[in-house]
mmCIF file with all atom_site columns, C-alpha atoms and ligand atoms in Angstrom:
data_model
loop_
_atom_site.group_PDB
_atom_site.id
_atom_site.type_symbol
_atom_site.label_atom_id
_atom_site.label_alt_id
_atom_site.label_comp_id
_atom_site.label_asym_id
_atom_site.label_entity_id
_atom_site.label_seq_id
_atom_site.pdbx_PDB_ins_code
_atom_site.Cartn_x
_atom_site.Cartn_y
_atom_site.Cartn_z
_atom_site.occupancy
_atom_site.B_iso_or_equiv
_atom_site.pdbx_formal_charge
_atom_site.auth_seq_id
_atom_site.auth_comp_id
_atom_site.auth_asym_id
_atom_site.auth_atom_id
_atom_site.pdbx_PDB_model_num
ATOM   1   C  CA  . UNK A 1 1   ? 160.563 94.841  69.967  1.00 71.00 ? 1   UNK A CA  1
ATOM   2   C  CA  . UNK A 1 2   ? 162.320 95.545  73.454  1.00 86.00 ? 2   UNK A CA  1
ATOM   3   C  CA  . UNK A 1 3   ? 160.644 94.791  76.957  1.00 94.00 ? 3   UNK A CA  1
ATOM   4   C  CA  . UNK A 1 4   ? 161.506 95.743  79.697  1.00 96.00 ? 4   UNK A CA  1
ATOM   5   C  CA  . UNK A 1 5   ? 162.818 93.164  82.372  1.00 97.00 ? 5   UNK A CA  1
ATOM   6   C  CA  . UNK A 1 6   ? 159.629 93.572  84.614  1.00 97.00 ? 6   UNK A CA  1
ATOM   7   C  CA  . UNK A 1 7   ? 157.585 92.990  81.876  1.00 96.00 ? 7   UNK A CA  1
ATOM   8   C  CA  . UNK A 1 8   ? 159.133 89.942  80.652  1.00 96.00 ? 8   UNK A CA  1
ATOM   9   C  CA  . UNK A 1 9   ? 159.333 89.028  84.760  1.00 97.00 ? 9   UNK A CA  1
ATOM   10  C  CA  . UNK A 1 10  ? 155.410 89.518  84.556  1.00 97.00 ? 10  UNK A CA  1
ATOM   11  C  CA  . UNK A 1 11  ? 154.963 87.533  81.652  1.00 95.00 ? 11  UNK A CA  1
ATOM   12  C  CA  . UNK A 1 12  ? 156.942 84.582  82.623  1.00 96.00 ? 12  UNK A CA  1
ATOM   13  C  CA  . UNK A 1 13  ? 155.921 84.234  86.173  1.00 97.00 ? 13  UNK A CA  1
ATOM   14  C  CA  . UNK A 1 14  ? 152.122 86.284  86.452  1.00 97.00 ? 14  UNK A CA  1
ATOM   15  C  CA  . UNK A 1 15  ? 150.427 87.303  89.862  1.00 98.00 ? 15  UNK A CA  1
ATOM   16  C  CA  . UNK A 1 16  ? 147.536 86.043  90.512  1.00 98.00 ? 16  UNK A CA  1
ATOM   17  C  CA  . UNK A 1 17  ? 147.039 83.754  87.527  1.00 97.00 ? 17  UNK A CA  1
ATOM   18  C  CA  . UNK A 1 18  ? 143.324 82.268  88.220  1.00 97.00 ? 18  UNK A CA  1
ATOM   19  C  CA  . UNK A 1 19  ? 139.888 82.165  88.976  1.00 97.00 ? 19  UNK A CA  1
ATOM   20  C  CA  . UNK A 1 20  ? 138.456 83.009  92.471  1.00 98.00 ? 20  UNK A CA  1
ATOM   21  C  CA  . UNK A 1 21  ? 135.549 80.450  93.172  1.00 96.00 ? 21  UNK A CA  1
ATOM   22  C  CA  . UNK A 1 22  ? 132.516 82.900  94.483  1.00 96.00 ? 22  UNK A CA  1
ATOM   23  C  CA  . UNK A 1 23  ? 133.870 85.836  93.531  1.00 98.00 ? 23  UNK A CA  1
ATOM   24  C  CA  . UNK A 1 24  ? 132.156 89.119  94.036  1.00 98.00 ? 24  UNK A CA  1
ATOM   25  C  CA  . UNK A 1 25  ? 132.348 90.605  90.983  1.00 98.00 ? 25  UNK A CA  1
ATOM   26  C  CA  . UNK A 1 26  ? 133.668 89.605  87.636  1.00 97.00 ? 26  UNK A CA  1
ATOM   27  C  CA  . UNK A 1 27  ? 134.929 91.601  84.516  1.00 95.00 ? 27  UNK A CA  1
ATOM   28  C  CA  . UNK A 1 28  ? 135.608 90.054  81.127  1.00 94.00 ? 28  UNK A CA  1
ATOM   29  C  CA  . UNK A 1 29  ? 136.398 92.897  78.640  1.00 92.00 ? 29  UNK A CA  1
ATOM   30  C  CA  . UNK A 1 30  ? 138.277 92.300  74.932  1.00 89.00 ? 30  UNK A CA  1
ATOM   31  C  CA  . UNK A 1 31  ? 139.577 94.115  72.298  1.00 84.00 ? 31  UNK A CA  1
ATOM   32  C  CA  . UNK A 1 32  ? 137.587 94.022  69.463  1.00 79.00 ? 32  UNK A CA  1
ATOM   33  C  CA  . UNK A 1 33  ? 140.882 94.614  67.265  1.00 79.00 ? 33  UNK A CA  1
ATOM   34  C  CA  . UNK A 1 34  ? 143.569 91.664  68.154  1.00 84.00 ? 34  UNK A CA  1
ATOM   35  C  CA  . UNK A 1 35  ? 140.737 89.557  69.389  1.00 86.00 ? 35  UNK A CA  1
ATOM   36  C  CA  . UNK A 1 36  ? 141.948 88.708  73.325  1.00 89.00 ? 36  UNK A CA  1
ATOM   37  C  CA  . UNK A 1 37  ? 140.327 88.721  76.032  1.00 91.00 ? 37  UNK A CA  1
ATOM   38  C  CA  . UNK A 1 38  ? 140.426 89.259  79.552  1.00 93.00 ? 38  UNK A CA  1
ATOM   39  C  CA  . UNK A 1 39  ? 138.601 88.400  82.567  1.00 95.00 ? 39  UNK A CA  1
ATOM   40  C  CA  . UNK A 1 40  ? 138.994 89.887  86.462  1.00 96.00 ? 40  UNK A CA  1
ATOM   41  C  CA  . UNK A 1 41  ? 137.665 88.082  89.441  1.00 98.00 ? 41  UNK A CA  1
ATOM   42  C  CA  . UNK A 1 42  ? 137.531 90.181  92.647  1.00 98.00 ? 42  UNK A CA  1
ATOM   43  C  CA  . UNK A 1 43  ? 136.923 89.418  96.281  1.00 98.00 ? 43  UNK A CA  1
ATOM   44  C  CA  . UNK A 1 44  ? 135.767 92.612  98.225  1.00 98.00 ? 44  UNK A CA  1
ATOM   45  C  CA  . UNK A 1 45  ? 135.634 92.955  102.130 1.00 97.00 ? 45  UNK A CA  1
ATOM   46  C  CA  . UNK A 1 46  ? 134.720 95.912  103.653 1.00 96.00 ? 46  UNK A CA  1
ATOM   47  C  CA  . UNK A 1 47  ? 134.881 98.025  100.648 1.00 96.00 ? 47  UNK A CA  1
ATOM   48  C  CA  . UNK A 1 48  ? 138.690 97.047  100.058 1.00 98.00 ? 48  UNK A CA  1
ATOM   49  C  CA  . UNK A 1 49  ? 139.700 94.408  97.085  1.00 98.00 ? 49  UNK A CA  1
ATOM   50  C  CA  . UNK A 1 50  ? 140.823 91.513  99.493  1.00 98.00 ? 50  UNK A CA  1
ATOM   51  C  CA  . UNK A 1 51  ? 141.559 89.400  96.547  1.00 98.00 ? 51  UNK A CA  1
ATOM   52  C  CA  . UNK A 1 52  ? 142.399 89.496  92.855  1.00 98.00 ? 52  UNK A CA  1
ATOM   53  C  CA  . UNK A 1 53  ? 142.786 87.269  90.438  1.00 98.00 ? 53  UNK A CA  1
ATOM   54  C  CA  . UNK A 1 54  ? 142.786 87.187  86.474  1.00 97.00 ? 54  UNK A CA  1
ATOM   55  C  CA  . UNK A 1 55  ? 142.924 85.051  83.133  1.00 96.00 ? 55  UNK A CA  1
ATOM   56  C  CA  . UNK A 1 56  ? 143.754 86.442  79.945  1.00 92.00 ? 56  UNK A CA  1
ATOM   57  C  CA  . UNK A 1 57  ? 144.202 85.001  76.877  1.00 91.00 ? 57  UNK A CA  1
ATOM   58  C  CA  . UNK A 1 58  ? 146.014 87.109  74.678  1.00 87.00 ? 58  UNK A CA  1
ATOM   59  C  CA  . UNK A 1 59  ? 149.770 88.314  73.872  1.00 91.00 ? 59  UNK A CA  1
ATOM   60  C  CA  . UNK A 1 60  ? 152.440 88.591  76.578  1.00 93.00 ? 60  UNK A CA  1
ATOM   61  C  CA  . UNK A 1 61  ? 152.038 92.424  77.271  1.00 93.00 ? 61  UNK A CA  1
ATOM   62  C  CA  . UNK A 1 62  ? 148.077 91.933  78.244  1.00 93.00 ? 62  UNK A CA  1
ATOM   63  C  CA  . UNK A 1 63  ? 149.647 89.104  80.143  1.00 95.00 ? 63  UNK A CA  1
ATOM   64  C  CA  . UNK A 1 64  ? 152.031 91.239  82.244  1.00 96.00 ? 64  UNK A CA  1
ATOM   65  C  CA  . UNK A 1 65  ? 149.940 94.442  82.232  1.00 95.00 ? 65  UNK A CA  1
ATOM   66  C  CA  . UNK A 1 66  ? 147.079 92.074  83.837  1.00 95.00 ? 66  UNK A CA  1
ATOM   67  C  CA  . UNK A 1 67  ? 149.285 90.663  86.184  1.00 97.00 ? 67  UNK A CA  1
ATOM   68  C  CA  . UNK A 1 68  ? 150.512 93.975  87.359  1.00 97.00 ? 68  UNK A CA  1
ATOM   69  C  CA  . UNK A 1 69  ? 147.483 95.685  87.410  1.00 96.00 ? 69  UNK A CA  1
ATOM   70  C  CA  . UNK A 1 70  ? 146.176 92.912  90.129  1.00 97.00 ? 70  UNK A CA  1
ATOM   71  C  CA  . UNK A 1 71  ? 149.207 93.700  92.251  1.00 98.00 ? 71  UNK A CA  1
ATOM   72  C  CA  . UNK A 1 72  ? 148.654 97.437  92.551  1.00 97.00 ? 72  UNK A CA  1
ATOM   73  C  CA  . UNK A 1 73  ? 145.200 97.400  93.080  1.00 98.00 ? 73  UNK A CA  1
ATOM   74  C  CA  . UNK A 1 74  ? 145.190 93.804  95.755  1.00 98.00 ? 74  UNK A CA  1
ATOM   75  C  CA  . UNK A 1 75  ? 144.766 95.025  99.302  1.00 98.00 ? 75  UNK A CA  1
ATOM   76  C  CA  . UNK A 1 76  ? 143.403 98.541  97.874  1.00 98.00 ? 76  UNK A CA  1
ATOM   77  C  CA  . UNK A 1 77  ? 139.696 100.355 98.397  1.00 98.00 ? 77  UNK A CA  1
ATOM   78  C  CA  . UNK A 1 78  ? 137.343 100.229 95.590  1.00 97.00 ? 78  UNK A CA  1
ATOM   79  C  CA  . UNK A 1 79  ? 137.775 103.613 95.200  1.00 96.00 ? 79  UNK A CA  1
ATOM   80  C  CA  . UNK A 1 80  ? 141.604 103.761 94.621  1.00 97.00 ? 80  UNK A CA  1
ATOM   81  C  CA  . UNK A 1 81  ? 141.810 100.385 92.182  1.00 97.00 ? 81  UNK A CA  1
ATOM   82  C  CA  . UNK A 1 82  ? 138.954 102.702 90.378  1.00 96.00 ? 82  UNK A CA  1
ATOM   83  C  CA  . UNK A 1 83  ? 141.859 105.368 89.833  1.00 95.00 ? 83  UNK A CA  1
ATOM   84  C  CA  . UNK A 1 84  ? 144.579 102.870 88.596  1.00 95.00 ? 84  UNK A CA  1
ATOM   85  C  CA  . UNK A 1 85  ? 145.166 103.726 85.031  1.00 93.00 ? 85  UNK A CA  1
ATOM   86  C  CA  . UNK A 1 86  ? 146.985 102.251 82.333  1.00 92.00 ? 86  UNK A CA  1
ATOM   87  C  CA  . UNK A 1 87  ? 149.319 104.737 82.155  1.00 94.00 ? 87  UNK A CA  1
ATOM   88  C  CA  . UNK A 1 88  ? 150.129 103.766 85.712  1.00 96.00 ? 88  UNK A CA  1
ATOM   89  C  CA  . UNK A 1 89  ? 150.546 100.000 85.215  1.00 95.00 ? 89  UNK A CA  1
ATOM   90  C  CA  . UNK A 1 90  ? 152.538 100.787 82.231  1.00 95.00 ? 90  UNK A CA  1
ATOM   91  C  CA  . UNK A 1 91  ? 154.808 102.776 84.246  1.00 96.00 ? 91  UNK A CA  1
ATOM   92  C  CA  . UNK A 1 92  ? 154.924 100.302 86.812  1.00 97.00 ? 92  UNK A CA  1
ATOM   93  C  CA  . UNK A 1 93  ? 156.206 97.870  84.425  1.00 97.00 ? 93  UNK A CA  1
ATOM   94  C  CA  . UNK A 1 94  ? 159.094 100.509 83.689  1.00 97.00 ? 94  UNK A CA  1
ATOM   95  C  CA  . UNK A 1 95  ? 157.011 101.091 80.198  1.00 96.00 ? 95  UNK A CA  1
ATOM   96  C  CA  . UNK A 1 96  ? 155.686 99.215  77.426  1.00 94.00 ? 96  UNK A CA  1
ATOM   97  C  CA  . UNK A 1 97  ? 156.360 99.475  73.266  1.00 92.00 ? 97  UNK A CA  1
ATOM   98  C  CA  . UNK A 1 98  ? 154.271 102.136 71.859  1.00 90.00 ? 98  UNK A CA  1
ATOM   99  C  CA  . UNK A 1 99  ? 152.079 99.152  69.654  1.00 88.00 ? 99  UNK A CA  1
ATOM   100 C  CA  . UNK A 1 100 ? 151.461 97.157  72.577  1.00 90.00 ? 100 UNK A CA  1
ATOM   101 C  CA  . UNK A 1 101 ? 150.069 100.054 74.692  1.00 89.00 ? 101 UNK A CA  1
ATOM   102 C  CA  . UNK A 1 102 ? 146.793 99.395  73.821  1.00 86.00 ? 102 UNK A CA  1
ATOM   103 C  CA  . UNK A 1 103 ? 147.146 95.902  75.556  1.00 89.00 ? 103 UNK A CA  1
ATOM   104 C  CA  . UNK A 1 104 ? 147.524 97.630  79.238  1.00 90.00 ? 104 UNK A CA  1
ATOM   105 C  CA  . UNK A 1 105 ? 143.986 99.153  78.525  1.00 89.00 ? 105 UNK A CA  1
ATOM   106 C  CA  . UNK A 1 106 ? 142.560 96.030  79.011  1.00 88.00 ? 106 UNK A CA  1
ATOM   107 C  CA  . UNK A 1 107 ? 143.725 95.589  82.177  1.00 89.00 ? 107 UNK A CA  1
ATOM   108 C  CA  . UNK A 1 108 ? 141.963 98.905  83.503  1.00 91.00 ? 108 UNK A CA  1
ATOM   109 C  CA  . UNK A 1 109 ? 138.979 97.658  81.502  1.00 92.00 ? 109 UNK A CA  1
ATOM   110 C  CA  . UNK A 1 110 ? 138.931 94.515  83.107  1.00 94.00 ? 110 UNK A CA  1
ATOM   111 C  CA  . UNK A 1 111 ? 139.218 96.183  86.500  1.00 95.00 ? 111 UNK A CA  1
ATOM   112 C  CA  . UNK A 1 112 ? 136.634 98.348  85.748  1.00 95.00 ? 112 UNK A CA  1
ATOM   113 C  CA  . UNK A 1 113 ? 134.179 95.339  84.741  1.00 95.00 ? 113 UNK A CA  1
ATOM   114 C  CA  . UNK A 1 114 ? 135.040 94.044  87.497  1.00 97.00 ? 114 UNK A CA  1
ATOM   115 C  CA  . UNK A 1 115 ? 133.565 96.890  90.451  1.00 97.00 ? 115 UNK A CA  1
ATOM   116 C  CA  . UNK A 1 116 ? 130.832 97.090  88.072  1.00 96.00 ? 116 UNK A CA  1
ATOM   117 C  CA  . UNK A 1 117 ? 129.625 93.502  88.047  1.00 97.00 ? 117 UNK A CA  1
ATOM   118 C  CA  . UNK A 1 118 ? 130.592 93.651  92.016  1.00 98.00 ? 118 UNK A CA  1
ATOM   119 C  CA  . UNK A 1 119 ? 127.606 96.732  92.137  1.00 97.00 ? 119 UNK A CA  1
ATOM   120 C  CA  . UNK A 1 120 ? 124.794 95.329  90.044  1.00 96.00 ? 120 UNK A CA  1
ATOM   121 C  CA  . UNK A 1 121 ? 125.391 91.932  92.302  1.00 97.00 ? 121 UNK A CA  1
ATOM   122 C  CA  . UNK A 1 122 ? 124.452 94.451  95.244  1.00 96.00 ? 122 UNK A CA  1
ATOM   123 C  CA  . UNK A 1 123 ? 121.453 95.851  93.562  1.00 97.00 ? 123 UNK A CA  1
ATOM   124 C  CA  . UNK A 1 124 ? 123.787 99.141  93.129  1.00 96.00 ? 124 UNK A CA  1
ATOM   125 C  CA  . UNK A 1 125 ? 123.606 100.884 89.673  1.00 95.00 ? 125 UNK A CA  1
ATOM   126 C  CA  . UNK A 1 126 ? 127.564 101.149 88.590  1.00 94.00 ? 126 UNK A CA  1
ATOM   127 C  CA  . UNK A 1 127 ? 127.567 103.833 86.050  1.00 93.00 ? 127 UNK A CA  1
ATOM   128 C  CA  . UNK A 1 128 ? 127.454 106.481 88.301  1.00 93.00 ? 128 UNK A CA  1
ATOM   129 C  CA  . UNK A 1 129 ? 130.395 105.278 90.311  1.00 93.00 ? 129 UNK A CA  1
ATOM   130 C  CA  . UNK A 1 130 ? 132.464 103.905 87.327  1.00 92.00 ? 130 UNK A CA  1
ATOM   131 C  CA  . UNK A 1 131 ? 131.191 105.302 84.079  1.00 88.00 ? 131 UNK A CA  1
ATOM   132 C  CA  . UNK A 1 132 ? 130.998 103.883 80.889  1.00 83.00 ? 132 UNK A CA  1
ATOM   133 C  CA  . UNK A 1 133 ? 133.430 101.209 80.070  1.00 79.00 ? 133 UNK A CA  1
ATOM   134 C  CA  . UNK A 1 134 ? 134.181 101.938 76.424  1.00 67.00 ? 134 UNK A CA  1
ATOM   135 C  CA  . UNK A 1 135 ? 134.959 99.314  74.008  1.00 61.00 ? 135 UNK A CA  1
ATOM   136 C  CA  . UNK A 1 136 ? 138.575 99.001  73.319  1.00 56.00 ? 136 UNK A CA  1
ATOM   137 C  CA  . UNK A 1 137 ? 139.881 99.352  69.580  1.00 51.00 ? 137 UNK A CA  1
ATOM   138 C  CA  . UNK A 1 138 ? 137.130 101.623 69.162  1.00 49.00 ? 138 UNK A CA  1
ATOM   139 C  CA  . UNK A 1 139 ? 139.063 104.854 69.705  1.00 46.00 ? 139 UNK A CA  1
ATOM   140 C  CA  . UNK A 1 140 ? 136.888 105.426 72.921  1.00 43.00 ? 140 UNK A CA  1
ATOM   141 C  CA  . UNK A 1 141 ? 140.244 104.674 74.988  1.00 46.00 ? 141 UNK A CA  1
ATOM   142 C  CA  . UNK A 1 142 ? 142.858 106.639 73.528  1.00 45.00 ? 142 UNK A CA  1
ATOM   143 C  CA  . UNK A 1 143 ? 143.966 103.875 71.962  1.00 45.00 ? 143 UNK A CA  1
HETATM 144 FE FE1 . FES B 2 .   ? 145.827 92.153  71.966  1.00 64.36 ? 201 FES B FE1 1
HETATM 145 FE FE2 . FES B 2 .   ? 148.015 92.728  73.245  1.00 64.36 ? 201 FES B FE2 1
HETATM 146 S  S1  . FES B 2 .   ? 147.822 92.337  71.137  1.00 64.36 ? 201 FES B S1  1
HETATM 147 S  S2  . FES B 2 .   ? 146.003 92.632  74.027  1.00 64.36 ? 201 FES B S2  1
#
């Protein structure tokens, strides 16, 4: 299997590798099929993600997809981190080995999780803003 040299970057030296103590929202999403698992912690100021930061224990691709995914959406508005795809982390990471694909979806999952949990701690009803997570390896994601 080939990787590219920002994924194996990503994997060897992650972004954001952590927990963020009081965060305002936190996402833990898995894959039901390989087992790993993923959790987000967000910071949020003034509607923007101020701070990002992620643990996931699974293979190296979840690793670097998670790790990328916090860089593109750190600094961002809700809104916009909402719209990050894994197509677009994948692509950021200059593409990923067609069997490990499903390991970036995790990453949007997890992001995902994330604005939700960061709603119901405001009293805010998430579905309407960020739908219904589906359950990974359940052919919900495209996966
Ligand atoms: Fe499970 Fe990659 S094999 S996330």
């Amino acid at each position: 299997m080939v990787y590219s040299e920002k994924v194996m970057d990503h994997f060897a030296n992650p972004r954001n590798v952590g927990e963020i103590e009081n965060a305002d929202g936190i996402g833990e999403v898995g894959n039901s099929k390989c087992g790993d698992i993923m959790k987000m912690y967000i910071k949020v100021d003034d509607d923007t993600i101020s701070d990002v930061k992620f643990k996931t224990f699974g293979c190296g691709a979840a690793i670097a997809t998670s790790s990328m995914a916090t860089e593109l959406i750190k600094g961002k508005k809700i809104d916009d981190a909402l719209q990050l795809t894994n197509k677009a982390v994948m692509e950021a990471l200059d593409g990923l080995p067609p069997v490990k694909v499903h390991c970036s979806v995790l990453a949007e999952q997890a992001i995902k999780a994330a604005v939700s949990d960061y709603y119901k701690n405001k009293g805010i009803d998430p579905e309407p803003i960020v739908g219904i997570i589906p359950e990974c390896g359940e052919g919900h994601c495209g996966v």
